[in-house]
XYZ file of N, CA and C in Angstrom:
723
model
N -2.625 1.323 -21.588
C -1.570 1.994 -22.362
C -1.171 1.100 -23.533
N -1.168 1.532 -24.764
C -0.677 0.428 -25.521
C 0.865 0.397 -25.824
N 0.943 -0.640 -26.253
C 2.041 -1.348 -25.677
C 3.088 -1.344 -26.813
N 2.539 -1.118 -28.378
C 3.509 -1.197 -29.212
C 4.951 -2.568 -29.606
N 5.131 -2.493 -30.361
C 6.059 -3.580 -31.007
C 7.549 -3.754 -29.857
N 7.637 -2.796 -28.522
C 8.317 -3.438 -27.568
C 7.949 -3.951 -26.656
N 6.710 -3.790 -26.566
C 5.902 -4.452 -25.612
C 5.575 -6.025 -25.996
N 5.391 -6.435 -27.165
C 5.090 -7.634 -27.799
C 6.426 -8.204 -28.078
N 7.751 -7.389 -28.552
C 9.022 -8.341 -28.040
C 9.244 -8.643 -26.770
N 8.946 -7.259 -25.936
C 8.928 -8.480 -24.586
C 7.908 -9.167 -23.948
N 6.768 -9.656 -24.256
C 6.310 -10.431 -24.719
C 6.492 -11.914 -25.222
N 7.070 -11.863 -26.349
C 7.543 -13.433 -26.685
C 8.680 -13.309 -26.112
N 9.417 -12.798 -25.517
C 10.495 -13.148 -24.589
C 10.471 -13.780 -23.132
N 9.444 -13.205 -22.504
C 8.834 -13.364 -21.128
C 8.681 -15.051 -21.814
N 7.553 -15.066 -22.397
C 7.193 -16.448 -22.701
C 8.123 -17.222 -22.888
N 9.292 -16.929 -23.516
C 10.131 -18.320 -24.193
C 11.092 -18.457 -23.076
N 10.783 -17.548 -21.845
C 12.014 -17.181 -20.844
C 11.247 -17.940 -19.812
N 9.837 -18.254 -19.571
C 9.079 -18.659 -18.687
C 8.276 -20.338 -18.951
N 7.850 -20.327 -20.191
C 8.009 -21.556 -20.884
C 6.105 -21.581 -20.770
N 5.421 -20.221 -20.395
C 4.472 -20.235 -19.690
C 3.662 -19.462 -20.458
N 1.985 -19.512 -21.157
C 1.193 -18.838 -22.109
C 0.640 -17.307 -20.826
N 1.671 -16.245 -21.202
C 1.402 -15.088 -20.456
C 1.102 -14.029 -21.811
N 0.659 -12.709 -21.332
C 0.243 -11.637 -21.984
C 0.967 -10.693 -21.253
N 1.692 -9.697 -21.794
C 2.108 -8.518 -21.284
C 0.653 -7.840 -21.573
N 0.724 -6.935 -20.295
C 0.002 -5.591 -20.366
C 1.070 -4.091 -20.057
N 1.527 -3.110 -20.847
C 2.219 -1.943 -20.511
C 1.451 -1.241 -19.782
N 1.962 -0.408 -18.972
C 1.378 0.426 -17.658
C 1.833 1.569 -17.491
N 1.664 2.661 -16.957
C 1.980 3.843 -16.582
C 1.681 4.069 -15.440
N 1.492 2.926 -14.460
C 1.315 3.222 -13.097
C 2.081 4.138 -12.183
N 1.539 4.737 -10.995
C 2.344 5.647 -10.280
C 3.029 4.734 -9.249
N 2.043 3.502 -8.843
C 2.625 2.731 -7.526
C 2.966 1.553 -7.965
N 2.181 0.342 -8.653
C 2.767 -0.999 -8.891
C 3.472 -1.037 -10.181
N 4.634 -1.488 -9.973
C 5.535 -1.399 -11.415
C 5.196 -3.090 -12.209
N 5.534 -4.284 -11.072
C 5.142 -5.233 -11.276
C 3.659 -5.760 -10.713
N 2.732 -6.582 -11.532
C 1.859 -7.158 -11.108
C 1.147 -8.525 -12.029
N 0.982 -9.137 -11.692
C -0.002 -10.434 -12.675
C -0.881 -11.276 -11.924
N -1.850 -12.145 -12.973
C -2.829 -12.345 -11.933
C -3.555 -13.752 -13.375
N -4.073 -14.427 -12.982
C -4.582 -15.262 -14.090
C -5.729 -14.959 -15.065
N -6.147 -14.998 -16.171
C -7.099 -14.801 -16.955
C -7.598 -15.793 -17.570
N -8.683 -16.058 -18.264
C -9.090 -17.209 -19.360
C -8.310 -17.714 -20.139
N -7.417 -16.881 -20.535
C -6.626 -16.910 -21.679
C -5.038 -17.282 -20.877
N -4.593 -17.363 -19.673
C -3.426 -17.572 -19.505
C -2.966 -16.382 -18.156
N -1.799 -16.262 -18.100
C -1.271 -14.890 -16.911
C -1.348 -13.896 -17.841
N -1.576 -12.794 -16.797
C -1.630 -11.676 -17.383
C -0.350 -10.999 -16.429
N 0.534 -10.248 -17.253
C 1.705 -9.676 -16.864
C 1.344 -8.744 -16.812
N 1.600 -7.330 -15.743
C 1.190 -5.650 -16.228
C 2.631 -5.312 -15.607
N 3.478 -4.707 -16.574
C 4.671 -4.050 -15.978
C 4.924 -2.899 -16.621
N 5.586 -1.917 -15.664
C 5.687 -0.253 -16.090
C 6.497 -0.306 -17.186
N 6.064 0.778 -18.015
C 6.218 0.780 -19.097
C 8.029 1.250 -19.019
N 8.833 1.293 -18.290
C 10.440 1.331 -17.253
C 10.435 0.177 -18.357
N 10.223 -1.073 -18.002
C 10.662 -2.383 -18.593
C 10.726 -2.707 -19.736
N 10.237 -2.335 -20.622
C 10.541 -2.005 -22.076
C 11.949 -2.069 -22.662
N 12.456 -0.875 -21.729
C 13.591 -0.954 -22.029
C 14.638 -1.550 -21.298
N 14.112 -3.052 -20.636
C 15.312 -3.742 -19.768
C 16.093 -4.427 -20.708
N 17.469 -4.756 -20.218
C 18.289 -5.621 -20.678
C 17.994 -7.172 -20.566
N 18.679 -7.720 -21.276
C 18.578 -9.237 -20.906
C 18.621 -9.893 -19.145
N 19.591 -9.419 -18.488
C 19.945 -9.652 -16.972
C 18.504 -9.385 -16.769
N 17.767 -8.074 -16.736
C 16.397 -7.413 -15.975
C 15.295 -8.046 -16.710
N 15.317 -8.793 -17.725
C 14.572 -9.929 -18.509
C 14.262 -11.111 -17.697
N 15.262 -11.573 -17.681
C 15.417 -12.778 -16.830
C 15.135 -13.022 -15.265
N 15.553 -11.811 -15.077
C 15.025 -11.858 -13.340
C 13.319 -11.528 -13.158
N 12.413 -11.175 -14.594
C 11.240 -11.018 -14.784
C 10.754 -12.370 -14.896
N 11.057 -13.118 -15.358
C 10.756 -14.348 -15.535
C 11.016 -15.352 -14.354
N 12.352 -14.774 -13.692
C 12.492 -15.485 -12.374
C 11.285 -15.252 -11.800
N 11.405 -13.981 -11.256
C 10.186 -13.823 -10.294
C 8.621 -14.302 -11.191
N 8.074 -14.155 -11.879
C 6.931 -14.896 -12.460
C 7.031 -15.967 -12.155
N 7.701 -16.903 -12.407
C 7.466 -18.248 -11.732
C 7.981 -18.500 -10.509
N 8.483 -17.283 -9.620
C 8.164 -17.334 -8.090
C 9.658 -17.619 -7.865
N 10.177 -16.348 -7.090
C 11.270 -15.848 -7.371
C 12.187 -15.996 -6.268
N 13.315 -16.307 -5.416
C 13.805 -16.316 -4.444
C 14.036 -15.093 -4.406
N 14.139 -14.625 -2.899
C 14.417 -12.688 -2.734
C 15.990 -12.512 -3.247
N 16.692 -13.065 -3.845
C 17.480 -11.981 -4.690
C 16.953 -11.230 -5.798
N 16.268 -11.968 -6.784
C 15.397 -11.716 -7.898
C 14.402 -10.428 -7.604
N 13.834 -10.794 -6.385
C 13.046 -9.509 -5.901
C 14.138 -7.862 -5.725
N 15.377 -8.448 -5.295
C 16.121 -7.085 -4.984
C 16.750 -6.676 -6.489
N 17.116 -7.641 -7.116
C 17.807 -7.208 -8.390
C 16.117 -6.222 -9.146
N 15.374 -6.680 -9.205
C 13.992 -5.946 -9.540
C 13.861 -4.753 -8.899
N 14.164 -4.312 -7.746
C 13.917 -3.719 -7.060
C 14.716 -2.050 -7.306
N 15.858 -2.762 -7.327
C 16.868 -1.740 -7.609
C 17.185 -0.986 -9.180
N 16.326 -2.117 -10.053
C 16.587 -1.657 -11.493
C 15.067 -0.765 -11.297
N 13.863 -0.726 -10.588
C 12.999 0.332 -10.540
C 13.468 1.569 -9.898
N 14.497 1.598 -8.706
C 15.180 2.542 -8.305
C 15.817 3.384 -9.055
N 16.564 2.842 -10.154
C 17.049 3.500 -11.238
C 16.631 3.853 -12.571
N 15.177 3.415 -12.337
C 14.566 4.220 -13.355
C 13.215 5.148 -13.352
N 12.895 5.444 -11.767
C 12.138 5.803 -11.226
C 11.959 7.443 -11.774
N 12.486 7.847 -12.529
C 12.670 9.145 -12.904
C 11.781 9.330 -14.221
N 11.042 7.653 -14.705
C 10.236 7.203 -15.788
C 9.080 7.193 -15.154
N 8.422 7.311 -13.961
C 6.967 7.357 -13.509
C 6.813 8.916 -13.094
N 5.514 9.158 -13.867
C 5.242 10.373 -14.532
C 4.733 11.133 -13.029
N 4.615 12.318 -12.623
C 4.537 12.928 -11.464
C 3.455 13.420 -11.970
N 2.261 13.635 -10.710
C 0.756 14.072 -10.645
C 1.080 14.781 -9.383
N 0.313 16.259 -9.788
C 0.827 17.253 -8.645
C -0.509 16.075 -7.248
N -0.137 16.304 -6.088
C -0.666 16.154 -4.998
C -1.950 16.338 -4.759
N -2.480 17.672 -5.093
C -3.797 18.208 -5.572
C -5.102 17.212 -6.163
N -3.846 16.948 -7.531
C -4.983 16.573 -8.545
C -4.735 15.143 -8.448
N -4.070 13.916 -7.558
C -4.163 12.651 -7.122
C -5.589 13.044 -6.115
N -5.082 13.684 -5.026
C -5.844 13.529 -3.825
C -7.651 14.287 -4.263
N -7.692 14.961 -4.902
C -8.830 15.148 -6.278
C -9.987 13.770 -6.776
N -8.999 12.605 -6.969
C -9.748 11.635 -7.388
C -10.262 10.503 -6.352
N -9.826 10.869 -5.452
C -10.452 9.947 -4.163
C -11.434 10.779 -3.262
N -12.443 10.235 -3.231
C -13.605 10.681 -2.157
C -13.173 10.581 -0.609
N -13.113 11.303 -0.304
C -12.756 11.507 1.107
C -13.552 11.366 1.935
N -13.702 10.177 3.093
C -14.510 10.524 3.614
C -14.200 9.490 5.301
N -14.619 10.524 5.798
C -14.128 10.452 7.619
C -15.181 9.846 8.627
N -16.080 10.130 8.123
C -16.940 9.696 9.554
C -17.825 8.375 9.091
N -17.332 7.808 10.198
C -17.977 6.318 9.893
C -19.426 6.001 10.846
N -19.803 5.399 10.357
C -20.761 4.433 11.580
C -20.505 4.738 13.184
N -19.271 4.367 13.515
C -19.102 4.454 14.771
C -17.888 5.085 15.301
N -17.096 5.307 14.377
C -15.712 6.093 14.319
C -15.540 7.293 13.568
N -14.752 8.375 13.972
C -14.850 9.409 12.936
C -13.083 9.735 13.268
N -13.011 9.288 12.072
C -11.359 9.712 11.564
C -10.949 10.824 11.831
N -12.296 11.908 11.306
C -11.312 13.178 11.304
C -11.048 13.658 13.167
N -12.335 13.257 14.297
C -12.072 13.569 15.139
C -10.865 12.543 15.910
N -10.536 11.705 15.530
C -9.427 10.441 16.018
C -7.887 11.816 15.514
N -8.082 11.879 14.122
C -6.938 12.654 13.855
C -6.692 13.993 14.343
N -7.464 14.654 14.458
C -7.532 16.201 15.042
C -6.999 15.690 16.826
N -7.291 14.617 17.805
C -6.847 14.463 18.890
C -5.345 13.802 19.175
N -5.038 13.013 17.855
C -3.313 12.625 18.036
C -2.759 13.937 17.470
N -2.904 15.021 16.724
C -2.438 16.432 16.231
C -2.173 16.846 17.645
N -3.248 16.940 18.644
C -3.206 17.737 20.159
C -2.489 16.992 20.896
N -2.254 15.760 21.074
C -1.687 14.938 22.084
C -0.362 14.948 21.525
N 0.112 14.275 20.005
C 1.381 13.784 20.047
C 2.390 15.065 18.786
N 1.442 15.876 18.689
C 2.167 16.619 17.638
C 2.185 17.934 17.814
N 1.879 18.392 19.549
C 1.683 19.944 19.629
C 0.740 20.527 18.508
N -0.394 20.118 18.803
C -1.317 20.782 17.499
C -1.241 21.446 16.079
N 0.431 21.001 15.781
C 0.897 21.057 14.431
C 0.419 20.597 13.727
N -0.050 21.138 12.267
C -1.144 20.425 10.759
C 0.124 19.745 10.524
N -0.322 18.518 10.038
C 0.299 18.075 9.013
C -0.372 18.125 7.772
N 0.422 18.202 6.554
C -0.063 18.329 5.129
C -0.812 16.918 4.337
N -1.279 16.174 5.147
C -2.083 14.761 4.557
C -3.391 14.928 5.160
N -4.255 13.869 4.573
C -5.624 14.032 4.413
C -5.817 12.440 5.261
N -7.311 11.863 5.470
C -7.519 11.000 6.458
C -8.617 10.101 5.439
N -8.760 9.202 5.246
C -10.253 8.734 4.377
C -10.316 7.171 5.115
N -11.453 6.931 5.150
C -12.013 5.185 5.463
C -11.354 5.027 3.876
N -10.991 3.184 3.544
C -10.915 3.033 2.702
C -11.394 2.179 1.864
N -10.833 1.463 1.428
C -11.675 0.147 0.417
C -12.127 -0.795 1.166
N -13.357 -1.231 0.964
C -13.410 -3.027 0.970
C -13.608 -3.529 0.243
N -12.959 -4.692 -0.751
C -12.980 -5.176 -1.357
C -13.791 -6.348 -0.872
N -14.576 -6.995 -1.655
C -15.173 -8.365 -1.577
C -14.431 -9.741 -2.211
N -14.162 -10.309 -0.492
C -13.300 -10.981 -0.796
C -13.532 -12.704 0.024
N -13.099 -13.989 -0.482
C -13.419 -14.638 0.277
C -13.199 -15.051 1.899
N -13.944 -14.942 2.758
C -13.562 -15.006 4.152
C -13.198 -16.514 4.565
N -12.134 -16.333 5.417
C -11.612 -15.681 6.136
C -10.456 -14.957 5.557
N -10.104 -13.395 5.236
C -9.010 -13.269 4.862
C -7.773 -14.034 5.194
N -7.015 -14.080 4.563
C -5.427 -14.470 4.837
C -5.203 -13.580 5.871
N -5.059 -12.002 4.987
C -4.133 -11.044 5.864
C -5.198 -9.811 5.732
N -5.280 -8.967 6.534
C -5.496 -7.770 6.665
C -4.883 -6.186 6.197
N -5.281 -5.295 5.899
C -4.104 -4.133 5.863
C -5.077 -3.230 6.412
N -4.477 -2.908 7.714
C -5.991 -2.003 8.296
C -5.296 -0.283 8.073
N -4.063 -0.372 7.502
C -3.686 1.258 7.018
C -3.008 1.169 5.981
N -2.914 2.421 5.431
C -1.897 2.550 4.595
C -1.620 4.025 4.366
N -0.660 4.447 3.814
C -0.173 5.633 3.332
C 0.499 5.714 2.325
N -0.266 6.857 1.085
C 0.260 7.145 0.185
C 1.391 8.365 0.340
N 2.062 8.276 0.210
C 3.209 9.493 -0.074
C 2.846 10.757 -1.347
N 2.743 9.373 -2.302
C 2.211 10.211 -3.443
C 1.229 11.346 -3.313
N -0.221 10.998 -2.529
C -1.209 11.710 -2.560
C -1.534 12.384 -0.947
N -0.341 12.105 -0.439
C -0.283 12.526 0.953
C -1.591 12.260 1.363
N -2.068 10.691 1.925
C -3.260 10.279 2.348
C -2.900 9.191 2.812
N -3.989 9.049 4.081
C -4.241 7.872 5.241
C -5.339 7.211 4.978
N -5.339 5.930 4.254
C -6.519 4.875 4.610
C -6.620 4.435 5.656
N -7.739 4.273 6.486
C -7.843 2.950 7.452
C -9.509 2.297 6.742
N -8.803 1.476 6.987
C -9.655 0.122 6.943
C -11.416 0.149 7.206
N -12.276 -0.269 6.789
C -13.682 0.369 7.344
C -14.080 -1.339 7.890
N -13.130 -2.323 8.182
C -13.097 -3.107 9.178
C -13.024 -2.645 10.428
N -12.565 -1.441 11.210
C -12.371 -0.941 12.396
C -13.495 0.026 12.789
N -14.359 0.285 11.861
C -15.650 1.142 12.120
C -16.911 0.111 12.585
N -16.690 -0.218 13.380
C -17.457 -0.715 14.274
C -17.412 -0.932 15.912
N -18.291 -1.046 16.856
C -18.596 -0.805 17.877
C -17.541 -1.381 18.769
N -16.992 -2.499 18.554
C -16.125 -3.191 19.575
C -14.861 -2.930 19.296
N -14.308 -2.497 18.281
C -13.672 -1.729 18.138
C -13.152 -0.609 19.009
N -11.820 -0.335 19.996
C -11.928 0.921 21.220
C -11.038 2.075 20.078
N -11.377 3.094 20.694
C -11.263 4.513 20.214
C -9.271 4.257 20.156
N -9.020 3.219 21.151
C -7.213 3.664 21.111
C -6.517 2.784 20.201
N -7.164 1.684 19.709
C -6.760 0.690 18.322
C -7.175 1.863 16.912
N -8.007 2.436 17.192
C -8.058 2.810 15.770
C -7.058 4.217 15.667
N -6.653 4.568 16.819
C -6.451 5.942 16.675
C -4.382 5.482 16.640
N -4.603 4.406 17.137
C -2.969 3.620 17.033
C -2.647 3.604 15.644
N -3.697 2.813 14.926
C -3.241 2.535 13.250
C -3.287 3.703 12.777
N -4.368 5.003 12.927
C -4.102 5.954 12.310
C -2.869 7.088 12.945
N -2.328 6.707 14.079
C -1.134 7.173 14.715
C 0.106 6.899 14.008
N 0.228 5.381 13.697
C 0.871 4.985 13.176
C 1.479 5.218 11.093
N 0.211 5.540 10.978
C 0.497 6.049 9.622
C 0.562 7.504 9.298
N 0.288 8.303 10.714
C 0.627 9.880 10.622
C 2.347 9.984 10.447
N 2.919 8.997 11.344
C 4.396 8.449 11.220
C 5.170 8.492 10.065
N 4.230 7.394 9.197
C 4.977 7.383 7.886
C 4.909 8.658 7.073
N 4.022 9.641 7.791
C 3.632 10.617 6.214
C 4.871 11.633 7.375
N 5.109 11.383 8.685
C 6.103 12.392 9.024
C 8.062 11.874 8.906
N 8.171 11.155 8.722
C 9.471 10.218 8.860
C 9.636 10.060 7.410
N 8.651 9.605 6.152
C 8.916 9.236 4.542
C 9.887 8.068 4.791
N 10.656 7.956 3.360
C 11.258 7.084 3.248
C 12.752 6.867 3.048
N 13.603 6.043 3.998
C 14.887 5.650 3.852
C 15.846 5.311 3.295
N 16.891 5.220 2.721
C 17.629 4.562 1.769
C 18.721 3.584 2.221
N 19.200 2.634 2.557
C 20.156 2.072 3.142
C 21.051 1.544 2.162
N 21.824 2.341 1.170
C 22.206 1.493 0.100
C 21.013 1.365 -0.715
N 20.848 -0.216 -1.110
C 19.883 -0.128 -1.839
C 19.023 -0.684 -1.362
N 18.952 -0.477 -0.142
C 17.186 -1.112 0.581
C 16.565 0.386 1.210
N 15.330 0.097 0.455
C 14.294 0.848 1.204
C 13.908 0.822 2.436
N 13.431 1.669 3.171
C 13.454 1.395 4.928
C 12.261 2.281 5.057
N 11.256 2.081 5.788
C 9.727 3.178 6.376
C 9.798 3.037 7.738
N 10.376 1.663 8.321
C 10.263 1.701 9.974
C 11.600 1.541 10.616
N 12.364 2.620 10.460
C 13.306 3.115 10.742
C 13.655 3.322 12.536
N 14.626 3.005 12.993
C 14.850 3.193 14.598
C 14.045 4.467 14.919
N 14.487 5.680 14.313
C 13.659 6.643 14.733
C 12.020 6.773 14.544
N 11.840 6.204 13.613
C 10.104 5.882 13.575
C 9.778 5.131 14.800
N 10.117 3.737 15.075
C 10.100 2.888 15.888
C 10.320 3.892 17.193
N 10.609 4.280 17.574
C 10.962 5.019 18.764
C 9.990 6.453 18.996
N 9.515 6.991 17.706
C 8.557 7.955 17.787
C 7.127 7.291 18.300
N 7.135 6.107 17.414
C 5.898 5.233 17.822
C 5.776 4.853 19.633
N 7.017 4.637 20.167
C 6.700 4.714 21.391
C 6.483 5.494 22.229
N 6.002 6.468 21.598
C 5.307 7.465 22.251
C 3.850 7.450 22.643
N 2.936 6.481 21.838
C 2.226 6.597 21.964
C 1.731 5.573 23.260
N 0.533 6.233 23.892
C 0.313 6.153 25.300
C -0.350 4.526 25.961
N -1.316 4.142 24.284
C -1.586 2.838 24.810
C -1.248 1.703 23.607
N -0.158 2.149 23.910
C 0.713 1.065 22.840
C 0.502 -0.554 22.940
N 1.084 -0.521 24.115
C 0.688 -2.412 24.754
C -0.604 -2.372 24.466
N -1.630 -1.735 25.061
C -2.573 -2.396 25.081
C -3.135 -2.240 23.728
N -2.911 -1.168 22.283
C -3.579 -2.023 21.403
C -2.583 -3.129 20.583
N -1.518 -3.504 21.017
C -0.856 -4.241 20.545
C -1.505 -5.514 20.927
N -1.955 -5.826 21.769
C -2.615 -7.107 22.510
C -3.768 -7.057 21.935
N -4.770 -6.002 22.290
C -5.844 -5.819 21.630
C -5.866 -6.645 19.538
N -4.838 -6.044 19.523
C -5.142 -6.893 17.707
C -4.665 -7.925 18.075
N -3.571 -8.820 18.847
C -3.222 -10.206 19.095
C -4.682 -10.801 19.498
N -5.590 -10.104 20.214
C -6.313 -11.237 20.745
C -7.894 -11.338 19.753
N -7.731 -10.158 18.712
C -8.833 -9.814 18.637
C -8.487 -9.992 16.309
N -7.345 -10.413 16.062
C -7.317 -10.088 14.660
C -8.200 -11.207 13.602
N -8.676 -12.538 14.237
C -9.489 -13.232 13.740
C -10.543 -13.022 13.055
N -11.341 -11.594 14.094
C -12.321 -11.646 13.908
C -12.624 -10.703 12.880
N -11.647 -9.392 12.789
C -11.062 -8.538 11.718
C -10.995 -9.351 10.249
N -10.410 -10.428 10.776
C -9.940 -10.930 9.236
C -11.340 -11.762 8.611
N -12.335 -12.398 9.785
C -13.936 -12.862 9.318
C -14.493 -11.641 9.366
N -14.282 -10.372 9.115
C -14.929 -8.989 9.158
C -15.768 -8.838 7.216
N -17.279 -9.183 7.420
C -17.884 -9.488 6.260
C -18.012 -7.525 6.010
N -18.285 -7.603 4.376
C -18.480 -6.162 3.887
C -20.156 -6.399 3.617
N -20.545 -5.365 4.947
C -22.373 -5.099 5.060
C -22.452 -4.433 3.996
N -23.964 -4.253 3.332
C -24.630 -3.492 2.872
C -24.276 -2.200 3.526
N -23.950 -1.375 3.161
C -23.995 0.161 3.534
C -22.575 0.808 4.200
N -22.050 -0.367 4.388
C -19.960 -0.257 4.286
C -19.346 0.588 3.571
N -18.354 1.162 3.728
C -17.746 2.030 3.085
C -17.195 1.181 2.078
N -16.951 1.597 0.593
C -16.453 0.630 -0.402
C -15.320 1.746 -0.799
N -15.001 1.226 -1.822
C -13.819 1.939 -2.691
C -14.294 3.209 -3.314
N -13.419 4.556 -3.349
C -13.923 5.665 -3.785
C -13.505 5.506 -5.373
């Protein structure tokens, strides 16, 4: 997106506020408002094009957090995207979930039949309105740090899992937990507490204990997340759609 003559004042502002050779990039993202990452040339800043029009206070707490921010800085950020959230542009559901390849059946797991059996068991065979896909692997150096073996978009009403769990040792009730678990979020959404956001809410937490082998895949990833996280991306892996 280009960025225009407010993008380049804030710009030499970030810089003279950070003391640090960065580049704004303007964005029109739907999900990350803030993000940066290093380049040849210095940091690269990408912030929604919301920030443009921050004040000095929402300046400064940009610069806090760039050079690594104590969590007030994160909430004062947080809450000035709350209030301007009415600036990230809406894509009907359709035409998001349109640009991702969908796709369910893995190697040794098949999503769509994992999801069609928590519908019968924990939801009275009620549809829900979201979709199911394996998702990215990124190539990355092993041993990961951290894992994210789900996720859920709201936006595009869709369930990633991980194509780390499509494999053999892997049991049918860990994978069908994480994708249990993120049928949750697309049925519960999201909280407001004031000004904190909330997804695992008492009543989520308590819906989740419904499910039948809870302990045991809870143990199951305690004893077993090492090997998830040395989980190399084969030739013929599901990659990014």
């Amino acid at each position: 997106m280009e960025r225009g003559d407010a993008g380049r004042r804030l710009e030499d502002r970030l810089r003279a506020l950070t003391s640090l050779p960065l580049r704004v990039c303007v964005t029109d993202n739907l999900h990350t408002m803030i993000s940066f990452g290093r380049s040849s040339e210095g940091l690269v800043v990408r912030l929604h094009r919301m920030f443009l029009r921050a004040p000095p206070a929402i300046q400064e707490a940009l610069a806090r957090y760039i050079r690594g921010a104590e969590p007030e800085t994160s909430r004062i950020l947080d809450r000035y995207i709350e209030a301007h959230r009415w600036m990230i542009r809406r894509v009907p559901v359709h035409e998001r979930r349109r640009r991702v390849a969908l796709r369910t059946e893995g190697v040794h797991h098949d999503l769509d039949a994992h999801f069609e059996r928590l519908l019968r068991i924990y939801f009275g065979g009620r549809r829900l309105d979201c979709a199911v896909t394996w998702g990215n692997a990124p190539r990355v150096r092993l041993p990961r740090r951290t894992i994210k073996l789900g996720s859920y978009s709201a936006d595009a009403r869709l369930i990633r899992i991980h194509p780390a769990l499509d494999q053999d040792w892997v049991p049918d009730y860990f994978v069908q937990w994480i994708l249990f678990h993120e049928m949750l979020h697309h049925v519960h959404g999201v909280h407001f507490d004031g000004q904190r956001r909330r997804v695992h809410t008492p009543a989520f937490a308590a819906d989740e204990e419904r499910y039948l082998h809870l302990e045991a895949a809870r143990r199951w990833e305690k004893e077993n997340i090492d090997a998830l996280l040395w989980w190399p991306l084969e030739r013929g892996a599901l990659r990014a759609g």
